[in-house]
XYZ file of C-alpha atoms in Angstrom:
475
model
C 57.448 101.313 93.093
C 58.763 104.864 93.452
C 57.608 107.229 90.696
C 61.148 108.254 89.798
C 62.288 104.658 89.451
C 59.335 104.011 87.148
C 60.327 107.041 85.048
C 63.889 105.745 84.776
C 62.744 102.325 83.669
C 60.344 103.884 81.181
C 63.057 106.027 79.690
C 65.369 102.954 79.506
C 62.623 100.970 77.767
C 62.295 103.705 75.144
C 66.035 103.481 74.597
C 65.866 99.817 73.721
C 62.462 99.436 72.197
C 61.406 102.535 70.274
C 61.271 102.283 66.533
C 60.780 106.051 66.096
C 63.356 107.701 68.313
C 62.414 111.232 67.333
C 58.768 110.746 68.454
C 59.775 109.845 71.970
C 62.796 112.108 72.368
C 60.803 115.092 73.568
C 58.750 112.964 75.955
C 61.940 111.443 77.334
C 63.414 114.903 77.878
C 60.444 115.993 79.923
C 60.581 112.799 82.000
C 64.354 113.199 82.510
C 63.946 116.739 83.734
C 61.277 115.678 86.200
C 63.282 112.700 87.419
C 66.463 114.657 88.054
C 64.765 117.795 89.403
C 65.812 117.075 92.986
C 68.323 114.936 94.933
C 65.740 112.192 95.529
C 65.531 111.699 91.804
C 69.215 110.822 91.646
C 68.883 108.393 94.547
C 65.898 106.737 92.932
C 67.649 106.560 89.585
C 70.525 104.693 91.178
C 68.172 102.269 92.910
C 66.479 101.711 89.556
C 69.883 100.955 87.976
C 70.744 98.474 90.709
C 67.320 96.898 90.330
C 67.935 96.438 86.583
C 71.312 94.843 87.312
C 69.553 92.373 89.581
C 67.155 91.441 86.744
C 66.989 87.924 85.409
C 68.878 88.699 82.177
C 71.837 90.172 84.039
C 73.153 89.269 87.535
C 69.776 87.867 88.744
C 70.347 84.753 86.610
C 72.223 84.877 83.271
C 75.473 86.426 84.631
C 75.425 84.444 87.875
C 74.039 80.933 88.331
C 72.524 80.750 84.846
C 74.044 81.170 81.372
C 77.619 81.983 82.378
C 77.891 79.106 84.820
C 76.371 76.795 82.217
C 79.211 77.821 79.908
C 81.600 76.615 82.642
C 79.970 73.149 82.508
C 78.784 73.360 86.099
C 75.264 72.190 85.379
C 73.647 69.339 83.421
C 70.218 67.826 82.638
C 70.340 64.369 81.054
C 66.627 63.715 81.235
C 65.230 62.554 77.891
C 62.765 65.474 77.651
C 65.601 67.998 78.157
C 67.604 67.210 75.001
C 66.787 70.454 73.203
C 66.617 72.802 76.186
C 68.689 75.964 76.289
C 70.971 74.421 78.911
C 71.832 71.434 76.698
C 72.541 73.759 73.771
C 74.688 76.103 75.921
C 76.872 73.273 77.264
C 77.542 72.252 73.631
C 78.480 75.857 72.847
C 75.866 75.907 70.127
C 75.735 79.681 69.926
C 73.693 79.562 66.717
C 70.692 77.909 68.407
C 67.880 80.449 68.455
C 67.182 80.160 72.183
C 70.838 80.535 72.994
C 71.160 83.562 70.681
C 68.201 85.076 72.508
C 69.991 84.782 75.853
C 73.244 86.137 74.438
C 71.500 89.085 72.865
C 69.539 89.731 76.058
C 72.771 90.008 78.058
C 74.186 92.468 75.563
C 71.070 94.662 75.296
C 70.264 94.743 79.010
C 73.895 95.458 79.975
C 74.110 98.382 77.559
C 70.705 99.569 78.758
C 72.062 99.777 82.351
C 75.232 101.457 81.097
C 73.115 104.041 79.216
C 71.185 104.763 82.436
C 74.430 105.217 84.383
C 75.620 107.563 81.638
C 72.455 109.614 81.985
C 73.107 109.988 85.706
C 76.654 111.091 85.022
C 75.464 113.546 82.421
C 72.860 115.135 84.683
C 74.950 115.152 87.879
C 77.709 117.038 86.166
C 75.634 120.235 86.569
C 74.776 119.625 90.231
C 76.754 120.859 93.208
C 77.154 118.937 96.453
C 74.999 120.463 99.216
C 73.563 119.796 102.623
C 70.428 118.593 100.800
C 72.429 116.346 98.498
C 75.443 114.989 100.472
C 75.539 111.860 98.324
C 76.227 113.787 95.153
C 79.900 112.679 94.763
C 79.197 109.169 95.887
C 76.518 108.703 93.231
C 78.919 109.937 90.567
C 81.480 107.368 91.766
C 78.860 104.632 91.770
C 77.742 105.406 88.231
C 81.369 105.314 87.048
C 81.885 101.965 88.846
C 78.719 100.504 87.293
C 79.780 101.584 83.825
C 83.196 99.996 84.302
C 81.846 96.757 85.789
C 79.274 96.147 83.072
C 81.769 96.836 80.290
C 84.292 94.528 81.991
C 81.910 91.597 82.056
C 80.760 92.250 78.486
C 84.387 92.329 77.368
C 85.075 89.017 79.117
C 82.193 87.434 77.199
C 82.268 89.048 73.787
C 86.007 89.606 73.063
C 89.183 87.559 73.118
C 91.067 87.193 76.343
C 93.749 89.861 76.809
C 97.238 89.034 75.516
C 100.015 90.338 73.321
C 98.462 88.656 70.250
C 94.894 89.809 71.006
C 95.111 93.197 72.618
C 94.626 95.022 69.297
C 91.735 92.797 68.271
C 88.174 94.098 68.252
C 86.829 94.362 71.779
C 83.394 95.925 72.412
C 81.875 99.330 72.112
C 82.506 101.564 75.175
C 79.460 103.726 75.818
C 79.860 107.191 77.302
C 76.365 108.606 76.610
C 72.665 107.903 76.821
C 71.748 106.936 73.269
C 70.474 103.965 71.289
C 72.965 104.676 68.530
C 75.699 102.057 67.970
C 79.000 102.982 69.469
C 82.576 102.904 68.275
C 84.195 99.506 68.553
C 87.363 99.750 70.709
C 90.216 97.262 70.780
C 90.542 94.848 73.684
C 93.373 96.950 75.149
C 91.479 100.233 74.705
C 88.427 98.829 76.500
C 90.574 97.669 79.423
C 92.139 101.169 79.545
C 88.677 102.752 79.554
C 87.489 100.411 82.324
C 90.516 101.230 84.491
C 90.090 104.965 83.765
C 86.503 104.906 85.050
C 87.507 102.864 88.102
C 90.344 105.274 88.837
C 88.005 108.231 88.558
C 85.603 106.585 90.978
C 88.472 105.704 93.312
C 89.638 109.315 93.280
C 86.207 110.563 94.229
C 86.002 108.140 97.193
C 89.513 109.082 98.327
C 88.548 112.764 98.502
C 85.574 112.418 100.849
C 84.231 110.371 103.674
C 81.853 108.326 101.558
C 79.476 106.768 104.020
C 79.632 108.995 107.054
C 76.212 110.536 106.582
C 72.794 110.074 108.082
C 71.246 109.678 104.658
C 69.239 106.458 104.302
C 70.844 106.051 100.917
C 74.026 104.884 102.668
C 72.505 102.505 105.155
C 73.758 99.310 103.500
C 76.944 100.189 101.679
C 77.451 96.680 100.403
C 74.431 97.258 98.160
C 76.382 100.034 96.471
C 79.517 100.003 94.338
C 81.386 101.430 97.295
C 85.053 102.225 97.666
C 86.021 98.657 98.558
C 83.963 97.334 95.616
C 85.918 99.679 93.298
C 89.202 98.192 94.647
C 87.807 94.672 94.269
C 86.750 95.225 90.687
C 90.164 96.711 89.947
C 91.729 93.560 91.434
C 89.577 91.474 89.096
C 90.528 93.562 86.084
C 94.284 93.397 86.759
C 93.944 89.681 87.523
C 92.258 89.250 84.184
C 95.126 90.843 82.285
C 97.777 89.115 84.413
C 99.156 92.285 85.988
C 99.905 90.476 89.231
C 101.402 93.265 91.282
C 98.446 95.548 90.688
C 95.950 92.731 91.243
C 97.601 91.919 94.574
C 97.714 95.612 95.574
C 93.974 96.187 95.163
C 92.895 92.829 96.573
C 95.104 93.422 99.623
C 93.561 96.907 100.086
C 90.189 95.235 100.550
C 91.498 92.471 102.785
C 93.658 94.743 104.964
C 91.567 97.914 105.020
C 91.409 99.859 108.283
C 88.448 98.855 110.482
C 87.821 95.959 108.102
C 84.252 94.716 108.219
C 84.900 91.862 105.794
C 85.479 88.607 107.667
C 85.528 85.063 106.372
C 82.631 83.060 107.774
C 83.457 80.197 110.070
C 83.097 76.630 108.830
C 80.071 76.102 111.062
C 78.254 79.016 109.428
C 78.802 78.094 105.783
C 75.357 76.538 105.404
C 73.741 79.898 106.272
C 76.236 82.073 104.451
C 74.419 82.522 101.127
C 71.064 80.817 101.195
C 69.551 83.488 98.905
C 70.735 86.352 101.057
C 73.550 88.862 101.037
C 76.426 86.939 102.605
C 77.417 89.230 105.448
C 80.148 89.617 106.570
C 81.852 88.389 103.355
C 79.936 90.425 100.765
C 81.870 93.359 99.286
C 79.150 94.143 96.755
C 75.739 92.569 96.218
C 72.325 93.391 94.797
C 69.039 93.351 96.607
C 66.388 91.107 95.035
C 63.301 89.632 96.618
C 63.122 87.185 93.670
C 66.479 85.477 94.246
C 65.160 82.488 96.180
C 62.269 81.942 93.811
C 64.473 82.069 90.716
C 67.039 79.740 92.209
C 64.397 77.332 93.443
C 62.715 77.194 90.042
C 66.016 76.252 88.365
C 67.707 74.057 90.984
C 65.227 72.809 93.558
C 61.702 72.703 92.175
C 59.213 70.089 93.284
C 58.344 68.981 89.782
C 61.772 68.096 88.428
C 61.802 68.229 84.659
C 63.327 69.548 81.484
C 64.130 72.999 82.873
C 65.947 71.838 86.013
C 69.650 72.441 86.249
C 71.435 69.627 88.101
C 75.012 69.765 89.404
C 77.506 67.763 87.332
C 78.085 64.260 88.675
C 81.859 64.562 89.249
C 81.563 67.378 91.799
C 82.912 64.899 94.340
C 86.201 64.780 92.399
C 86.459 68.552 92.483
C 85.904 68.489 96.252
C 88.327 65.545 96.696
C 85.830 63.825 98.935
C 88.096 60.824 99.514
C 90.478 63.054 101.460
C 87.890 64.071 104.020
C 88.571 63.175 107.663
C 87.167 64.228 111.004
C 89.548 67.199 111.020
C 89.550 67.857 107.264
C 86.038 68.238 105.858
C 84.916 70.843 103.411
C 81.671 72.230 104.846
C 80.728 73.628 101.468
C 80.241 70.115 100.150
C 77.126 69.574 102.212
C 76.105 73.244 102.516
C 76.000 73.868 98.767
C 74.884 70.518 97.313
C 72.308 67.857 98.041
C 72.088 64.441 96.395
C 68.550 63.259 95.854
C 66.964 60.480 93.812
C 66.351 62.969 91.053
C 69.949 64.145 90.857
C 72.408 66.481 92.517
C 70.812 69.815 93.426
C 72.471 73.173 94.145
C 71.078 74.286 97.485
C 73.526 77.118 98.005
C 70.765 79.692 97.447
C 68.156 78.008 99.603
C 64.857 76.601 98.363
C 61.164 77.443 98.074
C 60.194 75.581 101.279
C 62.044 78.021 103.568
C 60.446 80.938 105.314
C 62.061 84.257 104.420
C 64.288 85.559 107.260
C 63.277 89.203 107.571
C 66.443 89.971 109.519
C 68.535 89.348 106.403
C 68.662 91.036 102.986
C 67.551 88.941 100.086
C 69.743 89.111 96.991
C 72.813 87.969 95.186
C 76.503 88.367 96.058
C 78.562 89.747 93.201
C 81.937 90.019 94.949
C 82.931 88.258 98.160
C 86.070 88.416 100.236
C 87.370 84.828 99.495
C 87.992 85.895 95.879
C 90.377 88.574 97.061
C 92.399 85.950 98.920
C 92.560 83.814 95.764
C 93.797 86.761 93.759
C 96.448 87.580 96.377
C 97.566 83.906 96.539
C 98.056 83.624 92.783
C 99.724 87.006 92.504
C 102.150 86.322 95.343
C 103.241 82.778 94.444
C 106.144 83.580 92.103
C 107.731 85.863 94.723
C 106.902 84.067 97.952
C 105.220 80.677 97.719
C 104.907 80.362 101.505
C 103.123 83.702 101.753
C 100.872 82.739 98.815
C 99.936 79.452 100.459
C 99.106 81.366 103.610
C 96.451 83.388 101.782
C 94.921 80.191 100.338
C 95.079 78.406 103.701
C 93.184 81.290 105.346
C 90.193 80.424 103.164
C 90.646 76.609 103.413
C 90.691 76.648 107.175
C 87.602 78.842 107.293
C 85.798 76.199 105.276
C 86.801 73.305 107.577
C 89.838 72.052 105.688
C 93.327 71.530 107.054
C 96.055 73.962 106.014
C 98.343 72.827 103.193
C 102.047 72.501 104.098
C 104.520 74.233 101.686
C 106.376 70.973 101.106
C 103.188 69.313 99.861
C 102.763 71.556 96.793
C 104.699 72.791 93.788
C 103.778 75.542 91.374
C 101.686 73.219 89.159
C 99.718 71.610 91.953
C 99.221 74.962 93.668
C 97.672 76.481 90.543
C 95.382 73.489 90.081
C 94.426 73.575 93.747
C 93.634 77.274 93.491
C 91.513 76.712 90.339
C 89.514 73.967 92.073
C 89.126 76.145 95.122
C 87.605 78.893 92.999
C 85.136 76.360 91.611
C 84.143 75.093 95.027
C 83.684 78.565 96.526
C 82.153 80.410 93.588
C 79.862 77.727 92.161
C 76.692 79.531 91.092
C 78.253 83.023 91.239
C 79.182 83.458 87.586
C 82.954 83.617 87.782
C 84.265 80.185 86.739
C 83.911 80.523 82.974
C 86.032 83.660 83.021
C 88.797 81.772 84.773
C 88.745 79.009 82.160
C 89.065 81.688 79.517
C 91.820 83.610 81.268
C 93.871 80.395 81.621
C 92.938 79.166 78.151
C 91.930 75.925 79.776
C 90.071 73.093 78.059
C 86.627 72.246 79.355
C 84.972 68.884 79.819
C 81.346 68.029 80.084
C 79.954 65.512 82.558
C 80.496 62.637 80.118
C 84.179 63.505 79.705
C 83.802 65.081 76.272
C 86.577 67.653 75.757
C 86.030 71.125 74.401
C 89.322 72.582 73.269
C 90.071 76.081 74.587
C 89.771 78.789 72.011
C 87.703 81.699 70.709
C 85.082 79.342 69.274
C 84.083 78.643 72.832
C 85.303 81.685 74.748
C 84.067 84.544 72.515
C 80.308 84.944 72.190
C 78.924 86.223 68.892
C 77.791 89.856 68.800
C 74.142 90.537 68.236
C 73.260 90.727 64.516
C 72.304 94.388 64.776
C 75.723 95.254 66.251
C 77.517 93.445 63.446
C 75.382 95.155 60.786
C 75.358 98.693 62.150
C 78.249 98.925 64.561
C 81.126 101.337 64.010
C 84.449 99.592 63.767
């Protein structure tokens, strides 16, 4: 691993783990100065940040196909030896179970660790001018702002009430603007959303003022592995969707879909099986993270040879969600067979491939954090109240690309359209860490595989803060 990336990770580990901050502060300062002494140090620092985001306790598991999708009741394990596993505590929303608390605390700590590293980049780069040796200077600043916004957004969606008139002044989460292990001021839900949008707007402004990826620098080779300009728009679309500001959500989602020289294209139905498979889903991926551990992690959880207590199986009623009985020769959802496989042991998620496959060196291993179908869903929901035919057109664009027949306007009303859109999100984004947030946004009851109902509310939707944050946090 590059020396500068190792230095960054070492400094970050001191941030989280040191009991005597003063003893390591001087050492950290020396290492910081060395790491940021030249442009390559900033590039390496950003790659280190992205690598940390792809770690198991963030988007490499917990915030994608792991913990967050377990909260959405997408996975089960009914084997007798699995009764007390983390999965079976999570799906009961037993947030006081020690193993569950460990996962919750790990998400919090690792996310703020990454945010702190992004803040260090922003602090250091403030004193650096753009030059022929450092053409990426402004882009890196925009990326760090985007990362800070994205991590705070996902933490807010987990640890605070959903946005609304009755909750906007409730405690949200701390918003971190510096590199420090000290507890931060607790902002209200509304204030955190304002801070997120402020960071995204600042990043957007930087991208608007320069040609971001027209450089020969290797740093820019794969812009979908960066929080690029389109990713900033897409995250903004998510944020506005989350707070039900439909016009703004539509505006930013449509900027991604309709951008000039658009490179984002929905995969054809015939190519769905190969779309993800443990790789960046070109040409649908707006933003993803490189990880050569993606297939191994997914295989261990979903597709291992020795099925046992730690295996996550797909819930049994997935056929109902896919409305399998409606399938015909001209109306078949290719995702049904591309993402899932029924075996004697249970229903396995094969969306991310399995351990038996040879790695395709022509593709980039990793996870997809934002894909283009989600932008169509946001546009469809945002447009419905003004033009239901137009809204249905956006949804049909995705449906037809997945092998399904277009829905006629006379066959839906507002209620059935919303339910159809919700189910479509589940089918498309299964294993990508977005479904729980949609349950929360809609204040929608959840059901486990046995039909047990969990009534929507903060008891389910708001994760407990780590004990240290409650004890020492500034409110």
